[in-house]
Amino acid sequence: MTVTVRRVLLPLCGIALAIGGWWLASSLDDRTPPPSRVFHVLVDGLGSSDGLLLDTRLSVLRVLIGVAIGCTAAVPVGFALAWFSVVRDMFNPLVSFFRALPPLALIPLVIIELGIGETARLSLLVYAAFFSAVIVIYESVAAIDDLYVRAARALGASELELFRRVVVPLTVPQIFVAVRVALGVCWATLVAAEFVAAQRGLGAMMAKAQSFFRMDDVWAGILLIGISAVIMDRLVQLLMARAVRWQERVVR
Amino acid sequence: MTDPTVERISFTDVRLGFGRGRHRLEVLDGVDFGVRSGEFVSVLGPSGCGKSTLLNLAAGFLKPDSGLVEVDGAKVTGPDPRRGVVFQQYAIFPWLTVEKNIAFGLTLKGNRRPKAEIREAVARYVDLMGLNGFEKALPKTLSGGMRQRVALARAYATEPDVMLLDEPFAALDAQTREFMQELLHGTSQRDQRASMLITHSIEEAIFLSRRIVVLTNRPTHVHEVIDVDVEWPRTPESRTAPAFIELRRHLEQVMRSMTTLPTVNR
Ligand SMILES: Nc1ncnc2c1ncn2[C@@H]1O[C@H](COP(=O)(O)OP(=O)(O)OP(=O)(O)O)[C@@H](O)[C@H]1O
Ligand SMILES: [Mg+2]
């Protein structure tokens, strides 16, 4: 009973409170549409196949592809950086540079080189996902407790066995963390990229809505981006909880 | 294998320091001792004198600056499954169940056994360490004493020639510790395996060992080597034998004389 209250009722109360606040704000400021109007836009738009639904699908798909390619590439590179000191010493400055460089700073370059098509957007997303994930993976391998490495070596593990049977299992949780970080960075990058250069997608939809002062659509866009991002993040968390049941949970 | 005159582990004039320049710390300053075949030896010494360093040398995790560390007459060059190690911090793999932890060494290429043999070894050590019913449990669900038993089982399952134990029971409560000491004594008694135990506990050293190596403060050398003249094999009653108590008094005095810290906390 108390568990349901805590895990279902309380969050619902929080959301209700926020919607209440939003409603209050809309009644004070006539540029802010009331929740009911925005929900109406959402229901309508998600109902028709080339409306909001298409934009949402496109944006989600772009983020997914970007994160999938970026993280897949980041895993071996992150391991290589952590495992081979020669690789690390050679590429560390480069990785730091590209990781510190905001992906959006590359938009002008990408537009000139690749135009404003799908390739351009996806390249930017892959870039964003790769460099945010690679650091997380690299640092997680580097932070592995030497104790486990020694224990495995003392039991007779070869380098390869050490890697496969100790380093990889210890790093799996961090790979999920890397995916979550990449998701966050990718959403930020995507929306901005779609503002600048895209026909469809939530960012493009919002940019158009803004130029026509369609506040309902702007708000609907904000909601859809937030909700999609939260759902994706929760899904990764769920997968992670299943994959790494061995981890000790300190909280809760 | 049990020829009592052959030294299985030997330290000859071993010197080792850490760091360089102003940060240089000389730790081992000519350590000499050996552990003979089938013998259980404890190493006792003040905190920070280099006991773990000594064990890491024997395990092959460290190399001496000078001197020789040999096992079975061969210079130690790196870790080897013929030398089992039990760590103070357990070091059992948290992502593996109890039985997979115990089987780990037997599934590695260098030491791989047929499936049936692994199953049998796991069952034997689960039994021996009283872990029945917890074969499929993950380490996070075990108590400290059980985790340490898994660590012991994992190290013993590969049947190493030599066992190296670094304060394996330091984190356990008094009752569990005594129980574990008796368990370990039974095991090493049965296997006649050369063992080197690092410990802080005088009681533990006397209870388990044939001989005790007492180290000095840093820079460290051997202060004295004591033959433990308490009836063998040891039983819970050994702890109250006159020889036991006499030796404990002696060692307490030696250890106290080496403690240079202010005594307000004790
Ligand atoms: N990798 C290292 N780098 C620098 N100093 C080290 C290193 N390992 C150990 N030392 C130092 O060497 C000394 C001996 O360390 P060691 O861990 O062997 O002591 P110990 O006798 O096991 O201590 P304790 O009884 O507290 O476990 C300590 O002063 C420690 O600070
Ligand atoms: Mg120590």
Coordinates of C-alpha atoms and ligand atoms in Angstrom, one line a residue:
Chain A
M1 CA 0.0 0.0 0.0
T2 CA 2.6 2.6 1.1
V3 CA 4.7 1.4 -1.8
T4 CA 2.0 2.2 -4.3
V5 CA 1.5 5.5 -2.7
R6 CA 5.1 6.4 -2.9
R7 CA 5.8 5.1 -6.4
V8 CA 2.5 6.0 -8.2
L9 CA 0.5 8.5 -6.2
L10 CA 3.3 10.8 -5.2
P11 CA 4.7 11.2 -8.7
L12 CA 1.2 11.8 -10.0
C13 CA 0.7 14.5 -7.4
G14 CA 3.9 16.2 -8.5
I15 CA 2.8 16.2 -12.1
A16 CA -0.6 17.4 -11.2
L17 CA 1.0 20.3 -9.2
A18 CA 3.1 21.3 -12.3
I19 CA 0.0 21.2 -14.6
G20 CA -1.9 23.3 -12.0
G21 CA 1.0 25.8 -12.0
W22 CA 1.0 25.9 -15.7
W23 CA -2.8 26.4 -15.8
L24 CA -2.4 29.3 -13.4
A25 CA 0.3 30.9 -15.4
S26 CA -1.8 30.6 -18.6
S27 CA -4.6 32.4 -17.0
L28 CA -2.3 35.3 -16.0
D29 CA -0.3 35.5 -19.2
D30 CA -2.2 35.4 -22.5
R31 CA 0.8 34.2 -24.5
T32 CA 0.9 31.0 -22.5
P33 CA -1.7 28.5 -23.8
P34 CA -3.6 26.6 -21.1
P35 CA -2.8 22.9 -20.7
S36 CA -6.1 21.8 -22.2
R37 CA -5.3 23.5 -25.6
V38 CA -1.9 22.0 -25.7
F39 CA -3.2 18.5 -24.9
H40 CA -5.7 19.0 -27.6
V41 CA -2.9 19.8 -30.1
L42 CA -1.0 16.7 -28.9
V43 CA -3.9 14.4 -29.3
D44 CA -4.7 15.7 -32.7
G45 CA -1.1 15.8 -33.9
L46 CA -0.3 12.3 -32.6
G47 CA -3.5 11.0 -34.2
S48 CA -2.6 12.1 -37.8
S49 CA 0.2 10.2 -39.5
D50 CA 2.0 13.2 -41.0
G51 CA 1.5 15.6 -38.1
L52 CA 3.3 15.6 -34.7
L53 CA 3.6 11.8 -34.8
L54 CA 5.9 12.0 -37.8
D55 CA 8.0 14.7 -36.3
T56 CA 8.3 12.7 -33.0
R57 CA 9.2 9.5 -34.8
L58 CA 11.8 11.2 -36.9
S59 CA 13.5 12.9 -33.9
V60 CA 13.4 9.8 -31.8
L61 CA 14.8 7.7 -34.7
R62 CA 17.6 10.2 -35.3
V63 CA 18.6 10.1 -31.7
L64 CA 18.4 6.4 -31.6
I65 CA 20.6 5.9 -34.7
G66 CA 23.1 8.5 -33.4
V67 CA 23.4 7.0 -30.0
A68 CA 23.5 3.4 -31.4
I69 CA 26.3 4.1 -33.9
G70 CA 28.2 6.5 -31.6
C71 CA 28.1 4.2 -28.5
T72 CA 28.9 1.1 -30.5
A73 CA 32.0 2.8 -31.8
A74 CA 32.8 4.3 -28.4
V75 CA 33.0 0.9 -26.6
P76 CA 36.1 -0.6 -28.4
V77 CA 37.8 2.8 -28.6
G78 CA 37.1 3.5 -24.9
F79 CA 38.6 0.0 -24.0
A80 CA 41.6 0.6 -26.2
L81 CA 42.3 3.9 -24.6
A82 CA 42.1 2.5 -21.2
W83 CA 44.0 -0.8 -21.9
F84 CA 46.9 0.3 -24.1
S85 CA 49.0 3.1 -22.6
V86 CA 50.5 3.9 -26.0
V87 CA 47.1 4.5 -27.5
R88 CA 46.1 6.5 -24.5
D89 CA 49.1 8.8 -24.5
M90 CA 48.8 9.3 -28.2
F91 CA 45.0 10.1 -28.4
N92 CA 44.2 11.6 -25.0
P93 CA 44.7 15.2 -26.1
L94 CA 42.5 14.7 -29.2
V95 CA 39.8 12.9 -27.3
S96 CA 39.8 15.7 -24.6
F97 CA 39.6 18.3 -27.3
F98 CA 36.7 16.8 -29.2
R99 CA 34.9 15.9 -26.1
A100 CA 35.2 19.5 -24.8
L101 CA 34.1 21.0 -28.1
P102 CA 30.3 21.4 -28.1
P103 CA 28.9 19.5 -31.1
L104 CA 26.9 22.5 -32.1
A105 CA 30.1 24.4 -32.8
L106 CA 30.4 22.0 -35.8
I107 CA 27.1 22.9 -37.4
P108 CA 28.5 25.5 -39.8
L109 CA 31.2 23.1 -40.9
V110 CA 28.8 20.2 -41.3
I111 CA 26.4 22.3 -43.3
I112 CA 29.1 23.4 -45.7
E113 CA 30.6 19.9 -46.0
L114 CA 27.5 17.7 -45.9
G115 CA 24.6 20.0 -46.6
I116 CA 21.5 20.0 -44.6
G117 CA 20.3 16.4 -45.3
E118 CA 20.0 13.4 -43.0
T119 CA 23.7 12.5 -43.4
A120 CA 24.6 15.9 -41.9
R121 CA 22.3 15.6 -38.9
L122 CA 23.3 12.0 -38.2
S123 CA 27.0 12.7 -38.4
L124 CA 26.6 15.4 -35.9
L125 CA 24.7 13.1 -33.6
V126 CA 27.1 10.2 -34.0
Y127 CA 29.9 12.6 -33.2
A128 CA 28.1 13.9 -30.1
A129 CA 27.3 10.4 -28.8
F130 CA 30.7 9.0 -29.5
F131 CA 32.8 11.5 -27.6
S132 CA 30.5 11.7 -24.7
A133 CA 30.4 7.9 -24.3
V134 CA 34.0 7.3 -25.0
I135 CA 35.1 9.3 -22.0
V136 CA 32.7 7.5 -19.6
I137 CA 33.8 4.1 -20.8
Y138 CA 37.5 5.0 -20.7
E139 CA 37.2 6.3 -17.2
S140 CA 35.3 3.3 -16.0
V141 CA 37.9 0.9 -17.2
A142 CA 40.7 3.1 -15.8
A143 CA 38.8 3.1 -12.4
I144 CA 38.6 -0.7 -12.1
D145 CA 39.7 -1.8 -8.7
D146 CA 43.2 -3.3 -9.0
L147 CA 42.1 -5.9 -6.4
Y148 CA 40.0 -7.8 -8.9
V149 CA 42.7 -7.7 -11.5
R150 CA 45.2 -9.1 -9.0
A151 CA 42.8 -11.8 -7.8
A152 CA 42.2 -12.9 -11.4
R153 CA 45.9 -12.9 -12.2
A154 CA 46.7 -14.9 -9.1
L155 CA 44.1 -17.5 -10.2
G156 CA 45.9 -17.8 -13.5
A157 CA 44.0 -15.5 -15.8
S158 CA 45.8 -14.5 -19.1
E159 CA 45.6 -11.0 -20.4
L160 CA 42.7 -11.9 -22.7
E161 CA 40.8 -13.7 -19.9
L162 CA 41.4 -10.8 -17.6
F163 CA 39.8 -8.6 -20.1
R164 CA 36.9 -10.8 -21.1
R165 CA 36.1 -12.1 -17.6
V166 CA 36.9 -9.2 -15.3
V167 CA 37.2 -5.9 -17.1
V168 CA 34.1 -6.4 -19.3
P169 CA 31.7 -7.4 -16.6
L170 CA 32.9 -4.6 -14.3
T171 CA 32.5 -2.1 -17.1
V172 CA 29.0 -3.2 -18.3
P173 CA 27.2 -0.9 -15.8
Q174 CA 29.2 2.0 -17.0
I175 CA 28.4 1.3 -20.6
F176 CA 24.8 1.9 -19.7
V177 CA 25.8 5.1 -18.0
A178 CA 27.6 6.1 -21.2
V179 CA 24.5 5.4 -23.2
R180 CA 22.4 7.6 -20.9
V181 CA 25.0 10.4 -21.1
A182 CA 25.0 10.1 -24.9
L183 CA 21.2 10.2 -25.0
G184 CA 21.2 13.5 -23.1
V185 CA 23.9 15.0 -25.3
C186 CA 22.2 13.7 -28.5
W187 CA 18.8 15.2 -27.7
A188 CA 20.4 18.6 -27.0
T189 CA 22.3 18.4 -30.2
L190 CA 19.4 17.1 -32.3
V191 CA 16.9 19.8 -31.3
A192 CA 19.4 22.5 -32.0
A193 CA 20.4 20.9 -35.3
E194 CA 16.7 20.6 -36.3
F195 CA 16.1 24.3 -35.5
V196 CA 18.8 25.2 -38.0
A197 CA 18.5 22.7 -40.7
A198 CA 15.6 20.3 -41.1
Q199 CA 12.2 20.0 -42.8
R200 CA 10.6 17.8 -40.2
G201 CA 11.4 16.6 -36.7
L202 CA 10.4 18.2 -33.4
G203 CA 13.0 20.9 -33.5
A204 CA 12.0 21.9 -37.1
M205 CA 8.3 21.8 -36.1
M206 CA 9.0 24.2 -33.2
A207 CA 11.1 26.5 -35.3
K208 CA 8.2 26.8 -37.7
A209 CA 5.7 27.3 -34.9
Q210 CA 7.8 30.0 -33.5
S211 CA 8.0 32.0 -36.7
F212 CA 4.2 31.8 -37.0
F213 CA 3.7 32.5 -33.2
R214 CA 1.9 29.2 -32.8
M215 CA 2.4 28.9 -29.1
D216 CA 0.3 25.7 -28.8
D217 CA 2.7 23.9 -31.1
V218 CA 5.8 25.3 -29.3
W219 CA 4.5 24.0 -26.0
A220 CA 3.5 20.7 -27.5
G221 CA 7.0 20.3 -28.9
I222 CA 8.6 21.0 -25.6
L223 CA 6.4 18.4 -23.9
L224 CA 7.1 15.8 -26.6
I225 CA 10.9 16.3 -26.5
G226 CA 10.9 16.1 -22.7
I227 CA 8.7 13.0 -22.6
S228 CA 10.5 11.2 -25.3
A229 CA 13.9 11.8 -23.7
V230 CA 12.6 10.7 -20.3
I231 CA 11.1 7.5 -21.7
M232 CA 14.3 6.6 -23.5
D233 CA 16.4 7.3 -20.4
R234 CA 14.1 5.2 -18.3
L235 CA 14.3 2.3 -20.8
V236 CA 18.0 2.3 -20.6
Q237 CA 17.8 2.4 -16.8
L238 CA 15.5 -0.6 -16.9
L239 CA 17.8 -2.6 -19.2
M240 CA 20.7 -1.7 -16.9
A241 CA 18.9 -2.9 -13.8
R242 CA 18.3 -6.3 -15.5
A243 CA 21.8 -6.6 -16.9
V244 CA 23.6 -5.8 -13.7
R245 CA 21.6 -7.4 -10.9
W246 CA 24.9 -8.2 -9.1
Q247 CA 25.5 -4.5 -8.3
E248 CA 25.1 -3.5 -4.7
R249 CA 22.5 -0.7 -4.4
V250 CA 23.5 1.7 -1.8
V251 CA 20.4 3.8 -2.0
R252 CA 16.9 2.5 -1.3
Chain B
M1 CA 56.3 -32.6 -1.3
T2 CA 56.2 -32.7 2.5
D3 CA 59.9 -33.0 3.0
P4 CA 60.2 -30.7 6.0
T5 CA 63.6 -29.4 5.2
V6 CA 62.9 -28.0 1.8
E7 CA 62.0 -24.4 1.6
R8 CA 59.0 -23.7 -0.7
I9 CA 59.0 -19.9 -0.2
S10 CA 62.2 -18.1 0.5
F11 CA 63.1 -14.5 1.0
T12 CA 66.9 -13.8 0.8
D13 CA 68.1 -10.3 1.8
V14 CA 65.0 -8.8 0.2
R15 CA 65.1 -5.0 -0.1
L16 CA 62.3 -2.8 -1.4
G17 CA 61.3 0.9 -1.2
F18 CA 58.6 3.0 -2.7
G19 CA 58.9 6.4 -4.5
R20 CA 62.0 8.3 -5.3
G21 CA 64.0 11.4 -4.1
R22 CA 62.5 13.1 -1.1
H23 CA 59.5 10.9 -1.2
R24 CA 61.5 7.7 -1.1
L25 CA 60.4 5.3 1.6
E26 CA 62.6 2.3 2.5
V27 CA 60.2 -0.5 3.5
L28 CA 62.0 -3.8 3.4
D29 CA 65.6 -3.6 4.5
G30 CA 67.1 -7.1 4.1
V31 CA 64.4 -9.6 5.0
D32 CA 65.4 -13.2 5.3
F33 CA 63.1 -16.1 6.1
G34 CA 61.5 -19.2 4.5
V35 CA 58.4 -21.3 4.6
R36 CA 59.1 -25.0 4.5
S37 CA 57.2 -27.7 2.8
G38 CA 53.8 -28.4 4.5
E39 CA 54.5 -25.7 7.0
F40 CA 52.2 -22.9 8.2
V41 CA 54.0 -19.7 9.0
S42 CA 52.6 -16.4 10.2
V43 CA 54.2 -13.0 9.7
L44 CA 53.6 -10.6 12.5
G45 CA 54.7 -7.0 12.6
P46 CA 53.8 -3.5 13.4
S47 CA 51.4 -1.7 11.1
G48 CA 52.9 -0.3 8.0
C49 CA 56.1 -2.4 8.3
G50 CA 55.6 -4.0 4.9
K51 CA 53.8 -7.3 5.6
S52 CA 51.5 -6.9 2.7
T53 CA 54.4 -5.8 0.6
L54 CA 56.1 -9.1 1.5
L55 CA 53.1 -11.1 0.5
N56 CA 52.8 -9.2 -2.8
L57 CA 56.4 -10.1 -3.5
A58 CA 55.7 -13.8 -3.0
A59 CA 52.5 -13.5 -5.1
G60 CA 54.5 -11.9 -7.9
F61 CA 52.6 -8.6 -7.9
L62 CA 55.8 -6.8 -6.9
K63 CA 59.5 -7.2 -7.6
P64 CA 62.2 -6.5 -5.0
D65 CA 64.8 -3.8 -5.6
S66 CA 67.5 -6.3 -4.6
G67 CA 67.6 -9.8 -3.0
L68 CA 65.7 -12.9 -4.0
V69 CA 62.2 -14.1 -3.7
E70 CA 61.9 -17.7 -4.6
V71 CA 59.2 -20.3 -4.7
D72 CA 60.4 -23.9 -5.1
G73 CA 63.8 -22.7 -5.9
A74 CA 62.7 -20.6 -8.9
K75 CA 62.7 -16.8 -8.8
V76 CA 59.2 -15.3 -8.7
T77 CA 58.6 -13.3 -11.9
G78 CA 54.8 -12.8 -11.8
P79 CA 51.5 -14.2 -10.5
D80 CA 51.1 -17.9 -10.9
P81 CA 48.0 -20.1 -10.1
R82 CA 50.3 -22.5 -8.2
R83 CA 50.4 -19.8 -5.6
G84 CA 47.0 -19.1 -4.1
V85 CA 46.2 -15.7 -2.7
V86 CA 43.5 -14.7 -0.2
F87 CA 43.1 -10.9 0.2
Q88 CA 42.2 -8.9 3.2
Q89 CA 39.3 -7.3 1.2
Y90 CA 37.9 -10.6 0.1
A91 CA 38.2 -9.7 -3.6
I92 CA 35.5 -12.1 -4.6
F93 CA 33.9 -11.1 -7.9
P94 CA 30.6 -9.4 -7.2
W95 CA 29.2 -10.2 -10.6
L96 CA 29.5 -14.0 -10.2
T97 CA 27.5 -16.3 -8.0
V98 CA 29.2 -18.2 -5.2
E99 CA 29.7 -21.3 -7.3
K100 CA 31.0 -19.4 -10.2
N101 CA 33.5 -17.6 -8.0
I102 CA 34.7 -20.8 -6.6
A103 CA 35.0 -22.3 -10.1
F104 CA 36.7 -19.3 -11.6
G105 CA 40.3 -20.5 -11.4
L106 CA 39.3 -24.0 -12.8
T107 CA 37.7 -22.5 -15.9
L108 CA 40.8 -20.5 -17.0
K109 CA 42.8 -21.8 -19.9
G110 CA 46.0 -22.3 -17.9
N111 CA 44.2 -24.6 -15.4
R112 CA 41.1 -25.8 -17.1
R113 CA 39.4 -28.9 -15.8
P114 CA 36.6 -31.0 -17.3
K115 CA 33.1 -29.9 -16.4
A116 CA 32.4 -32.8 -14.1
E117 CA 35.6 -32.2 -12.2
I118 CA 34.8 -28.6 -11.7
R119 CA 31.3 -29.4 -10.5
E120 CA 32.8 -31.9 -8.0
A121 CA 35.4 -29.4 -6.8
V122 CA 32.8 -26.7 -6.3
A123 CA 30.6 -29.1 -4.4
R124 CA 33.5 -30.2 -2.2
Y125 CA 34.5 -26.6 -1.3
V126 CA 30.9 -25.4 -0.8
D127 CA 30.6 -28.3 1.7
L128 CA 33.9 -27.7 3.4
M129 CA 33.3 -24.0 3.8
G130 CA 29.7 -24.4 4.9
L131 CA 28.2 -22.6 2.0
N132 CA 25.5 -25.1 1.2
G133 CA 22.3 -23.5 -0.1
F134 CA 24.2 -20.4 -1.2
E135 CA 25.7 -21.8 -4.4
K136 CA 23.6 -19.5 -6.6
A137 CA 23.7 -16.5 -4.3
L138 CA 25.4 -13.3 -5.4
P139 CA 28.1 -11.9 -3.1
K140 CA 26.1 -8.8 -2.2
T141 CA 23.6 -11.1 -0.3
L142 CA 26.4 -12.7 1.8
S143 CA 27.7 -11.7 5.2
G144 CA 31.4 -10.8 5.6
G145 CA 32.3 -14.2 7.0
M146 CA 30.6 -16.0 4.2
R147 CA 32.3 -13.8 1.6
Q148 CA 35.7 -14.6 3.1
R149 CA 34.8 -18.3 3.0
V150 CA 34.0 -17.9 -0.7
A151 CA 37.4 -16.3 -1.2
L152 CA 39.1 -19.2 0.6
A153 CA 37.1 -21.7 -1.4
R154 CA 38.1 -20.0 -4.6
A155 CA 41.8 -19.9 -3.7
Y156 CA 41.8 -23.5 -2.5
A157 CA 39.8 -24.9 -5.3
T158 CA 42.7 -24.6 -7.8
E159 CA 44.8 -26.6 -5.3
P160 CA 47.8 -24.4 -5.3
D161 CA 51.1 -25.6 -3.9
V162 CA 51.5 -22.6 -1.7
M163 CA 48.9 -20.4 0.0
L164 CA 49.4 -16.7 0.7
L165 CA 46.9 -15.1 3.1
D166 CA 46.9 -11.4 3.8
E167 CA 45.0 -10.7 7.0
P168 CA 42.0 -12.7 5.7
F169 CA 40.0 -12.4 8.9
A170 CA 40.8 -8.9 10.0
A171 CA 37.3 -7.6 9.1
L172 CA 35.4 -10.3 11.0
D173 CA 33.9 -10.2 14.5
A174 CA 35.7 -12.2 17.2
Q175 CA 33.4 -15.3 17.1
T176 CA 33.4 -15.6 13.3
R177 CA 37.2 -15.1 13.3
E178 CA 37.8 -18.0 15.7
F179 CA 35.5 -20.2 13.7
M180 CA 37.3 -19.3 10.5
Q181 CA 40.7 -19.9 12.1
E182 CA 39.6 -23.4 13.1
L183 CA 38.2 -24.0 9.6
L184 CA 41.5 -22.8 8.0
H185 CA 43.5 -24.9 10.4
G186 CA 41.5 -28.0 9.5
T187 CA 42.0 -27.3 5.8
S188 CA 45.7 -26.6 5.8
Q189 CA 46.3 -29.4 8.3
R190 CA 44.6 -31.9 5.9
D191 CA 46.3 -30.7 2.8
Q192 CA 49.8 -30.3 4.2
R193 CA 50.3 -27.2 2.1
A194 CA 52.9 -24.5 2.7
S195 CA 51.1 -21.4 3.9
M196 CA 52.2 -17.9 4.7
L197 CA 49.7 -15.9 6.8
I198 CA 50.0 -12.2 7.3
T199 CA 48.2 -11.1 10.5
H200 CA 47.9 -8.4 13.1
S201 CA 46.5 -10.9 15.6
I202 CA 49.0 -12.6 18.0
E203 CA 46.3 -15.1 19.0
E204 CA 45.7 -16.0 15.4
A205 CA 49.4 -16.3 14.6
I206 CA 49.9 -18.7 17.5
F207 CA 46.8 -20.7 16.9
L208 CA 47.5 -21.4 13.2
S209 CA 51.3 -21.6 12.9
R210 CA 54.2 -23.9 13.3
R211 CA 56.5 -20.9 13.2
I212 CA 56.0 -17.1 13.6
V213 CA 58.2 -14.5 11.9
V214 CA 58.2 -11.3 13.8
L215 CA 59.2 -8.2 11.8
T216 CA 60.6 -4.9 13.1
N217 CA 59.5 -1.4 12.4
R218 CA 60.4 0.2 9.0
P219 CA 63.0 -0.1 7.6
T220 CA 62.1 -3.7 8.2
H221 CA 64.0 -6.9 8.8
V222 CA 63.2 -10.0 10.7
H223 CA 63.2 -9.4 14.5
E224 CA 62.9 -13.0 15.5
V225 CA 61.5 -16.4 14.3
I226 CA 59.6 -18.3 16.9
D227 CA 58.8 -22.1 16.9
V228 CA 55.3 -22.5 18.3
D229 CA 55.5 -25.3 20.8
V230 CA 51.8 -25.9 21.2
E231 CA 50.4 -29.3 20.6
W232 CA 49.6 -30.1 17.0
P233 CA 47.0 -30.2 15.5
R234 CA 45.5 -27.3 17.4
T235 CA 42.1 -27.6 19.0
P236 CA 39.9 -24.9 20.5
E237 CA 41.5 -25.9 23.8
S238 CA 44.9 -25.0 22.5
R239 CA 44.0 -21.3 23.2
T240 CA 44.2 -21.9 26.9
A241 CA 47.3 -24.2 27.0
P242 CA 50.1 -22.8 29.2
A243 CA 52.5 -22.8 26.2
F244 CA 50.0 -20.8 24.2
I245 CA 49.5 -18.2 27.0
E246 CA 53.2 -18.0 27.7
L247 CA 54.0 -17.3 24.0
R248 CA 51.2 -14.8 23.7
R249 CA 52.6 -12.9 26.7
H250 CA 56.0 -12.8 25.1
L251 CA 54.7 -11.7 21.7
E252 CA 52.5 -9.0 23.3
Q253 CA 55.6 -7.6 25.0
V254 CA 57.6 -7.7 21.8
M255 CA 54.9 -6.0 19.8
R256 CA 54.4 -3.4 22.5
S257 CA 58.0 -2.5 22.5
M258 CA 57.9 -1.8 18.8
T259 CA 54.8 0.4 19.0
T260 CA 56.1 4.0 18.7
L261 CA 52.7 5.6 18.4
P262 CA 51.3 7.5 21.5
T263 CA 49.3 5.1 23.5
V264 CA 46.3 7.3 24.3
N265 CA 44.0 5.5 21.9
R266 CA 44.6 2.1 23.2
Ligands
LIG1 N1 52.4 1.1 -3.9 C1 52.9 1.8 -2.9 N2 53.5 3.1 -3.1 C2 54.0 3.8 -2.1 N3 54.1 3.4 -0.9 C3 53.6 2.1 -0.6 C4 53.0 1.3 -1.6 N4 52.6 0.2 -1.0 C5 52.9 0.3 0.3 N5 53.5 1.4 0.5 C6 54.1 1.9 1.8 O1 54.9 0.9 2.3 C7 54.7 0.6 3.7 C8 54.4 -0.8 3.9 O2 53.1 -1.1 3.4 P1 52.4 -2.5 3.6 O3 51.0 -2.3 3.1 O4 53.2 -3.6 3.2 O5 52.3 -2.5 5.2 P2 51.6 -3.6 6.2 O6 52.7 -4.0 7.1 O7 50.9 -4.5 5.4 O8 50.6 -2.6 7.0 P3 49.2 -3.0 7.7 O9 49.6 -3.8 8.9 O10 48.7 -1.7 8.1 O11 48.4 -3.7 6.7 C9 53.6 1.6 4.1 O12 54.2 2.7 4.8 C10 53.0 2.0 2.9 O13 52.5 3.3 3.0
MG2 MG 48.8 -5.0 5.1

